[in-house]
Amino acid sequence: MTVLIVDDEPDIRNALAEFFRDEGLVVATAANGAEALEFLEKAPLPKVVILDIAMPVLDGREVYERMQRDVRLATVPVIVSTSDPSRAPSGVLIMRKPVNLTRLLDAVRQHCC
Amino acid sequence: MERELRNTLQTLRHTDEALQQKTDELADFLDAAMVGLHRVGPDGTILWANQAELDLLGYRLDEYVGRPIWEFHADRPVIEDILTRLARHERIEDVEARLRARDGSIKHVAISSNVFIKNGQFAYTRCITRDITAQKAADHARDIAARHSQRLMKITAAIADAVQREEVLDAVVNQTAEALGASSVGLWLVADDKQTATLARAVGYQEAALKAVRVLPLHGTPNAPVVDAIRTGQPIFTGTPEALIALYPNLAPLMSKGRRYRVSCLPIVVEGRILGCVGFTFECATPAEADDAAFMMLVVRYCGQALERLRLLDLERQSRARSELLHGLAAAVIRAKSAEHVFEAALDSIGEALGATRAAVLVCDADDVMRFKAWRGLSDGYRKAVEGHSPWPRDVRDPRPVLIPDVRLDPGLASFRPLIEAEGVRALGFFPLVSGERLVGKFMVYYSKPHIFSEPDMELAAAIANHVAAAVCRFSAEADLRETVHFNEMFTAILGHDLRNPLAAILASAHVAQRRSVNGPLSAPLERIINSGGRMARMIDQLLDFTRVRLGSGIPLSPLSTDVLRLIQDVIAELQEANPHRTVRLKHLGGATVGVWDADRLSQVFSNLVANALLHGAADAGVTVRVDGTSQGQLLVDVHNMGPIPPELLPRLFEPMTGARHRGESARGMGLGLHITREILAAHGGRISVHSSVDAGTTFRVVLPGAPGLAT
């Protein structure tokens, strides 16, 4: 029942984490793409990943592409949360920052329930 | 008997005396008659001639009578024909013949004759010889005069009809020489600089003479009648070589000894201006006939008028050509998409206008150094060597053209002369490109021979320079503007992206806080933060979308299977929550509403349209949204309210910044919503339209094209 939030902005990461925890979900966070992949390799797979695109170390696009190349990770749903949708990968649900939390919660619940 | 005989004898004597008197009188009458009379025997011998006949030809009686008649005829066939006809006893009347007089001259006569027949035999002819020499001379003179007159008319008509300079010269020189029998005729025209007269057309001159007279200096020595006629504007006639030498001793060595001729030089004068001179030479020492002189003067006068007419025509043609050339350049400048296009068009115009095959356009760079921008016929080495050179100081105001008609004569270019001459340039012109008195560049023209720049050329060059300078400034300003706009748009886009993250943190945190204190003391302020944050987010979205459209990259889409009906339901629910006292009705008219579209973007579209309808519609009339999936291959969505849009606003309703801000009302947004809505739909291949009236209210119609998943 874990939601993995990947965003380099700590305020956004923490606010979203609090929001989902308040909604009763288990939340894990990563400050960049590299941390996210490390989490995905070691921990049990989350139900959904909320992925920022523009991040240091490893950007969200690269994370998504590596997940798609990995049979195990490719099954994990991804919701892109970005300020620049033009840089998001295609075929994925994209929510533009600032994200409408009600819609985001609906989308997350579709995958978590 | 004897008495009767005596009486008879007396009577006979009287009769005989009377007869003799009559015979003497007749002989005297014939001999002294005013018309020539003669008799010719059957063998052609002259038997008798009267004094008038002898006087006509100048012979004595013994030199004429007894001689064969044909010896005195200049034309043997004529007298043979006369004699043959007389031998047939024919009567001839006024047959013209030419007789040789004793002094060798020819007398024209008209002969009438018949034959005296005695006992059936040809006894002699009775001939009357009438002198018609004077009449023939008069006829001849009349014929000559008529032919002369015809030639003159032909020449003057040819001059009058001439539409080319060569036609005038041909009529004045070649045809006049033939008409007047001149051995040579030459026509000189004064050069523009008034320093020389150049032979434009000549006939009958020896090659050596042509060389000597081709270009005549009009000032200084040696002198010549052509030069004098041009200098004084007065005609010069010399009847003999001696008279010519007396006036122009310097010509003596050039004259052939023993040659007799006369010279006439007539200046070509039009309205007091001397255009040139026509010189005639006649190969005889007889003085010029008055008619010929009058004719020459008339021809030269017509010549002047024709040359002036052609000059004016030429000026008009040149003026028209220049006007067309400038018009063409102006059109090219307007059409030009870059300064380079203008430079190429300018080089074409310069070449055509100034007759220069080599030219260049240079423009001042940021450091005010002239740099070659376009050129023709210049080597790389030459350009490299002269680039940066300018005849004007950098801070010059209102610079004037600098013309070098002959590089070799210009001391100012001494240091560049070897370079310029090595490039094969002999004359050049610098024409400044000026904008607001400021030097922005120059164009150059180069000639391989010395070149005089005429006033019209200068005017045309100045006009071309103005066009080029204006274009240079226009493209420079456009480039600056584009750079500024691009910078601004990039700045806006970057700023927009950077604003999103903190705003996202603010809104997410506010949401969390609000959910944790429902109905608590912070609920209302948190609501305001969320609402204002939402507005700010939408404004940033619009600003970024608008920037994207302006940058030409369009609205990016992430199409996924989307149910528009459900999407609109969500939009309405959200807006309804924010406007609890307003009514928004949704009507589904049937048909499928699912397609592959960008759900987020379509939410933006319908949210904008319904929010606008709520904002501008009548408070009690509500808003109706109709979704119609029954049309073939397309989905229609109408958003209707009862608030009319001012008619003057309708044509530009979808243009940016047209809404409340444009009308001077307080604005909740930036006036970009409908513009971006249109762009989002265009990115989907759809469209939006609006119909509005006071009675029917306002309906926005969205048309989304068919896509996989949409029932057709």
mmCIF file with all atom_site columns, C-alpha atoms in Angstrom, chain A residues 24-113:
data_model
loop_
_atom_site.group_PDB
_atom_site.id
_atom_site.type_symbol
_atom_site.label_atom_id
_atom_site.label_alt_id
_atom_site.label_comp_id
_atom_site.label_asym_id
_atom_site.label_entity_id
_atom_site.label_seq_id
_atom_site.pdbx_PDB_ins_code
_atom_site.Cartn_x
_atom_site.Cartn_y
_atom_site.Cartn_z
_atom_site.occupancy
_atom_site.B_iso_or_equiv
_atom_site.pdbx_formal_charge
_atom_site.auth_seq_id
_atom_site.auth_comp_id
_atom_site.auth_asym_id
_atom_site.auth_atom_id
_atom_site.pdbx_PDB_model_num
ATOM 1  C CA . GLY A 1 24  ? -4.229 6.669  5.461   1.00 0.00 ? 24  GLY A CA 1
ATOM 2  C CA . LEU A 1 25  ? -1.680 5.662  2.851   1.00 0.00 ? 25  LEU A CA 1
ATOM 3  C CA . VAL A 1 26  ? 1.870  4.458  3.485   1.00 0.00 ? 26  VAL A CA 1
ATOM 4  C CA . VAL A 1 27  ? 4.330  6.875  1.981   1.00 0.00 ? 27  VAL A CA 1
ATOM 5  C CA . ALA A 1 28  ? 7.965  6.626  1.013   1.00 0.00 ? 28  ALA A CA 1
ATOM 6  C CA . THR A 1 29  ? 9.974  9.530  -0.432  1.00 0.00 ? 29  THR A CA 1
ATOM 7  C CA . ALA A 1 30  ? 13.040 10.047 -2.599  1.00 0.00 ? 30  ALA A CA 1
ATOM 8  C CA . ALA A 1 31  ? 14.864 13.340 -3.284  1.00 0.00 ? 31  ALA A CA 1
ATOM 9  C CA . ASN A 1 32  ? 16.031 12.363 -6.794  1.00 0.00 ? 32  ASN A CA 1
ATOM 10 C CA . GLY A 1 33  ? 15.920 9.635  -9.419  1.00 0.00 ? 33  GLY A CA 1
ATOM 11 C CA . ALA A 1 34  ? 18.884 7.730  -8.034  1.00 0.00 ? 34  ALA A CA 1
ATOM 12 C CA . GLU A 1 35  ? 17.319 7.458  -4.570  1.00 0.00 ? 35  GLU A CA 1
ATOM 13 C CA . ALA A 1 36  ? 14.061 6.349  -6.173  1.00 0.00 ? 36  ALA A CA 1
ATOM 14 C CA . LEU A 1 37  ? 15.693 3.535  -8.149  1.00 0.00 ? 37  LEU A CA 1
ATOM 15 C CA . GLU A 1 38  ? 17.621 2.456  -5.048  1.00 0.00 ? 38  GLU A CA 1
ATOM 16 C CA . PHE A 1 39  ? 14.335 2.252  -3.128  1.00 0.00 ? 39  PHE A CA 1
ATOM 17 C CA . LEU A 1 40  ? 12.652 0.344  -5.952  1.00 0.00 ? 40  LEU A CA 1
ATOM 18 C CA . GLU A 1 41  ? 15.479 -2.201 -6.100  1.00 0.00 ? 41  GLU A CA 1
ATOM 19 C CA . LYS A 1 42  ? 15.668 -2.861 -2.343  1.00 0.00 ? 42  LYS A CA 1
ATOM 20 C CA . ALA A 1 43  ? 12.217 -2.363 -0.866  1.00 0.00 ? 43  ALA A CA 1
ATOM 21 C CA . PRO A 1 44  ? 8.947  -4.083 -1.754  1.00 0.00 ? 44  PRO A CA 1
ATOM 22 C CA . LEU A 1 45  ? 7.394  -2.519 -4.831  1.00 0.00 ? 45  LEU A CA 1
ATOM 23 C CA . PRO A 1 46  ? 5.140  0.454  -4.136  1.00 0.00 ? 46  PRO A CA 1
ATOM 24 C CA . LYS A 1 47  ? 1.593  0.520  -5.502  1.00 0.00 ? 47  LYS A CA 1
ATOM 25 C CA . VAL A 1 48  ? 2.255  3.756  -7.382  1.00 0.00 ? 48  VAL A CA 1
ATOM 26 C CA . VAL A 1 49  ? 5.079  6.219  -7.980  1.00 0.00 ? 49  VAL A CA 1
ATOM 27 C CA . ILE A 1 50  ? 4.493  9.996  -8.107  1.00 0.00 ? 50  ILE A CA 1
ATOM 28 C CA . LEU A 1 51  ? 7.413  11.142 -10.153 1.00 0.00 ? 51  LEU A CA 1
ATOM 29 C CA . ASP A 1 52  ? 8.842  14.635 -10.702 1.00 0.00 ? 52  ASP A CA 1
ATOM 30 C CA . ILE A 1 53  ? 10.772 15.127 -13.941 1.00 0.00 ? 53  ILE A CA 1
ATOM 31 C CA . ALA A 1 54  ? 13.334 17.905 -13.417 1.00 0.00 ? 54  ALA A CA 1
ATOM 32 C CA . MET A 1 55  ? 15.614 16.593 -10.658 1.00 0.00 ? 55  MET A CA 1
ATOM 33 C CA . PRO A 1 56  ? 19.334 16.528 -9.949  1.00 0.00 ? 56  PRO A CA 1
ATOM 34 C CA . VAL A 1 57  ? 21.494 13.364 -10.092 1.00 0.00 ? 57  VAL A CA 1
ATOM 35 C CA . LEU A 1 58  ? 18.971 11.414 -12.194 1.00 0.00 ? 58  LEU A CA 1
ATOM 36 C CA . ASP A 1 59  ? 15.904 12.994 -13.733 1.00 0.00 ? 59  ASP A CA 1
ATOM 37 C CA . GLY A 1 60  ? 12.410 11.562 -13.752 1.00 0.00 ? 60  GLY A CA 1
ATOM 38 C CA . ARG A 1 61  ? 12.422 10.736 -17.438 1.00 0.00 ? 61  ARG A CA 1
ATOM 39 C CA . GLU A 1 62  ? 15.476 8.537  -17.036 1.00 0.00 ? 62  GLU A CA 1
ATOM 40 C CA . VAL A 1 63  ? 13.907 6.849  -13.982 1.00 0.00 ? 63  VAL A CA 1
ATOM 41 C CA . TYR A 1 64  ? 10.766 6.094  -15.974 1.00 0.00 ? 64  TYR A CA 1
ATOM 42 C CA . GLU A 1 65  ? 12.736 4.696  -18.922 1.00 0.00 ? 65  GLU A CA 1
ATOM 43 C CA . ARG A 1 66  ? 14.811 2.435  -16.636 1.00 0.00 ? 66  ARG A CA 1
ATOM 44 C CA . MET A 1 67  ? 11.630 1.229  -14.933 1.00 0.00 ? 67  MET A CA 1
ATOM 45 C CA . GLN A 1 68  ? 10.133 0.375  -18.332 1.00 0.00 ? 68  GLN A CA 1
ATOM 46 C CA . ARG A 1 69  ? 13.265 -1.598 -19.227 1.00 0.00 ? 69  ARG A CA 1
ATOM 47 C CA . ASP A 1 70  ? 13.038 -3.595 -15.995 1.00 0.00 ? 70  ASP A CA 1
ATOM 48 C CA . VAL A 1 71  ? 10.380 -6.326 -16.158 1.00 0.00 ? 71  VAL A CA 1
ATOM 49 C CA . ARG A 1 72  ? 9.728  -6.117 -12.441 1.00 0.00 ? 72  ARG A CA 1
ATOM 50 C CA . LEU A 1 73  ? 9.497  -2.337 -12.260 1.00 0.00 ? 73  LEU A CA 1
ATOM 51 C CA . ALA A 1 74  ? 7.573  -1.884 -15.512 1.00 0.00 ? 74  ALA A CA 1
ATOM 52 C CA . THR A 1 75  ? 4.417  -3.078 -13.783 1.00 0.00 ? 75  THR A CA 1
ATOM 53 C CA . VAL A 1 76  ? 4.475  -0.230 -11.240 1.00 0.00 ? 76  VAL A CA 1
ATOM 54 C CA . PRO A 1 77  ? 2.074  2.599  -12.235 1.00 0.00 ? 77  PRO A CA 1
ATOM 55 C CA . VAL A 1 78  ? 3.645  6.048  -12.544 1.00 0.00 ? 78  VAL A CA 1
ATOM 56 C CA . ILE A 1 79  ? 1.970  9.445  -12.237 1.00 0.00 ? 79  ILE A CA 1
ATOM 57 C CA . VAL A 1 80  ? 4.145  12.276 -13.471 1.00 0.00 ? 80  VAL A CA 1
ATOM 58 C CA . SER A 1 81  ? 3.920  15.483 -11.466 1.00 0.00 ? 81  SER A CA 1
ATOM 59 C CA . THR A 1 82  ? 5.833  18.205 -13.261 1.00 0.00 ? 82  THR A CA 1
ATOM 60 C CA . SER A 1 83  ? 5.950  21.902 -13.940 1.00 0.00 ? 83  SER A CA 1
ATOM 61 C CA . ASP A 1 84  ? 6.892  21.181 -17.569 1.00 0.00 ? 84  ASP A CA 1
ATOM 62 C CA . PRO A 1 85  ? 4.670  18.478 -19.097 1.00 0.00 ? 85  PRO A CA 1
ATOM 63 C CA . SER A 1 86  ? 6.468  18.853 -22.440 1.00 0.00 ? 86  SER A CA 1
ATOM 64 C CA . ARG A 1 87  ? 9.437  16.996 -20.950 1.00 0.00 ? 87  ARG A CA 1
ATOM 65 C CA . ALA A 1 88  ? 7.329  14.126 -19.581 1.00 0.00 ? 88  ALA A CA 1
ATOM 66 C CA . PRO A 1 89  ? 7.437  10.688 -21.236 1.00 0.00 ? 89  PRO A CA 1
ATOM 67 C CA . SER A 1 90  ? 4.447  9.763  -23.355 1.00 0.00 ? 90  SER A CA 1
ATOM 68 C CA . GLY A 1 91  ? 1.798  7.246  -22.403 1.00 0.00 ? 91  GLY A CA 1
ATOM 69 C CA . VAL A 1 92  ? 1.780  8.173  -18.761 1.00 0.00 ? 92  VAL A CA 1
ATOM 70 C CA . LEU A 1 93  ? -0.695 10.149 -16.649 1.00 0.00 ? 93  LEU A CA 1
ATOM 71 C CA . ILE A 1 94  ? 0.691  13.671 -16.311 1.00 0.00 ? 94  ILE A CA 1
ATOM 72 C CA . MET A 1 95  ? -0.366 16.193 -13.702 1.00 0.00 ? 95  MET A CA 1
ATOM 73 C CA . ARG A 1 96  ? 0.946  19.662 -13.918 1.00 0.00 ? 96  ARG A CA 1
ATOM 74 C CA . LYS A 1 97  ? 2.256  21.389 -10.813 1.00 0.00 ? 97  LYS A CA 1
ATOM 75 C CA . PRO A 1 98  ? 0.674  22.699 -8.719  1.00 0.00 ? 98  PRO A CA 1
ATOM 76 C CA . VAL A 1 99  ? -1.235 19.453 -8.763  1.00 0.00 ? 99  VAL A CA 1
ATOM 77 C CA . ASN A 1 100 ? -4.929 19.297 -7.961  1.00 0.00 ? 100 ASN A CA 1
ATOM 78 C CA . LEU A 1 101 ? -4.684 17.108 -4.859  1.00 0.00 ? 101 LEU A CA 1
ATOM 79 C CA . THR A 1 102 ? -8.232 15.794 -5.127  1.00 0.00 ? 102 THR A CA 1
ATOM 80 C CA . ARG A 1 103 ? -7.576 14.487 -8.636  1.00 0.00 ? 103 ARG A CA 1
ATOM 81 C CA . LEU A 1 104 ? -4.174 13.182 -7.608  1.00 0.00 ? 104 LEU A CA 1
ATOM 82 C CA . LEU A 1 105 ? -5.717 11.330 -4.691  1.00 0.00 ? 105 LEU A CA 1
ATOM 83 C CA . ASP A 1 106 ? -8.359 9.834  -7.000  1.00 0.00 ? 106 ASP A CA 1
ATOM 84 C CA . ALA A 1 107 ? -5.675 8.662  -9.377  1.00 0.00 ? 107 ALA A CA 1
ATOM 85 C CA . VAL A 1 108 ? -3.555 7.181  -6.570  1.00 0.00 ? 108 VAL A CA 1
ATOM 86 C CA . ARG A 1 109 ? -6.535 5.373  -5.081  1.00 0.00 ? 109 ARG A CA 1
ATOM 87 C CA . GLN A 1 110 ? -7.295 3.786  -8.431  1.00 0.00 ? 110 GLN A CA 1
ATOM 88 C CA . HIS A 1 111 ? -3.939 2.039  -8.162  1.00 0.00 ? 111 HIS A CA 1
ATOM 89 C CA . CYS A 1 112 ? -3.856 1.458  -4.425  1.00 0.00 ? 112 CYS A CA 1
ATOM 90 C CA . CYS A 1 113 ? -7.305 0.004  -3.875  1.00 0.00 ? 113 CYS A CA 1
#
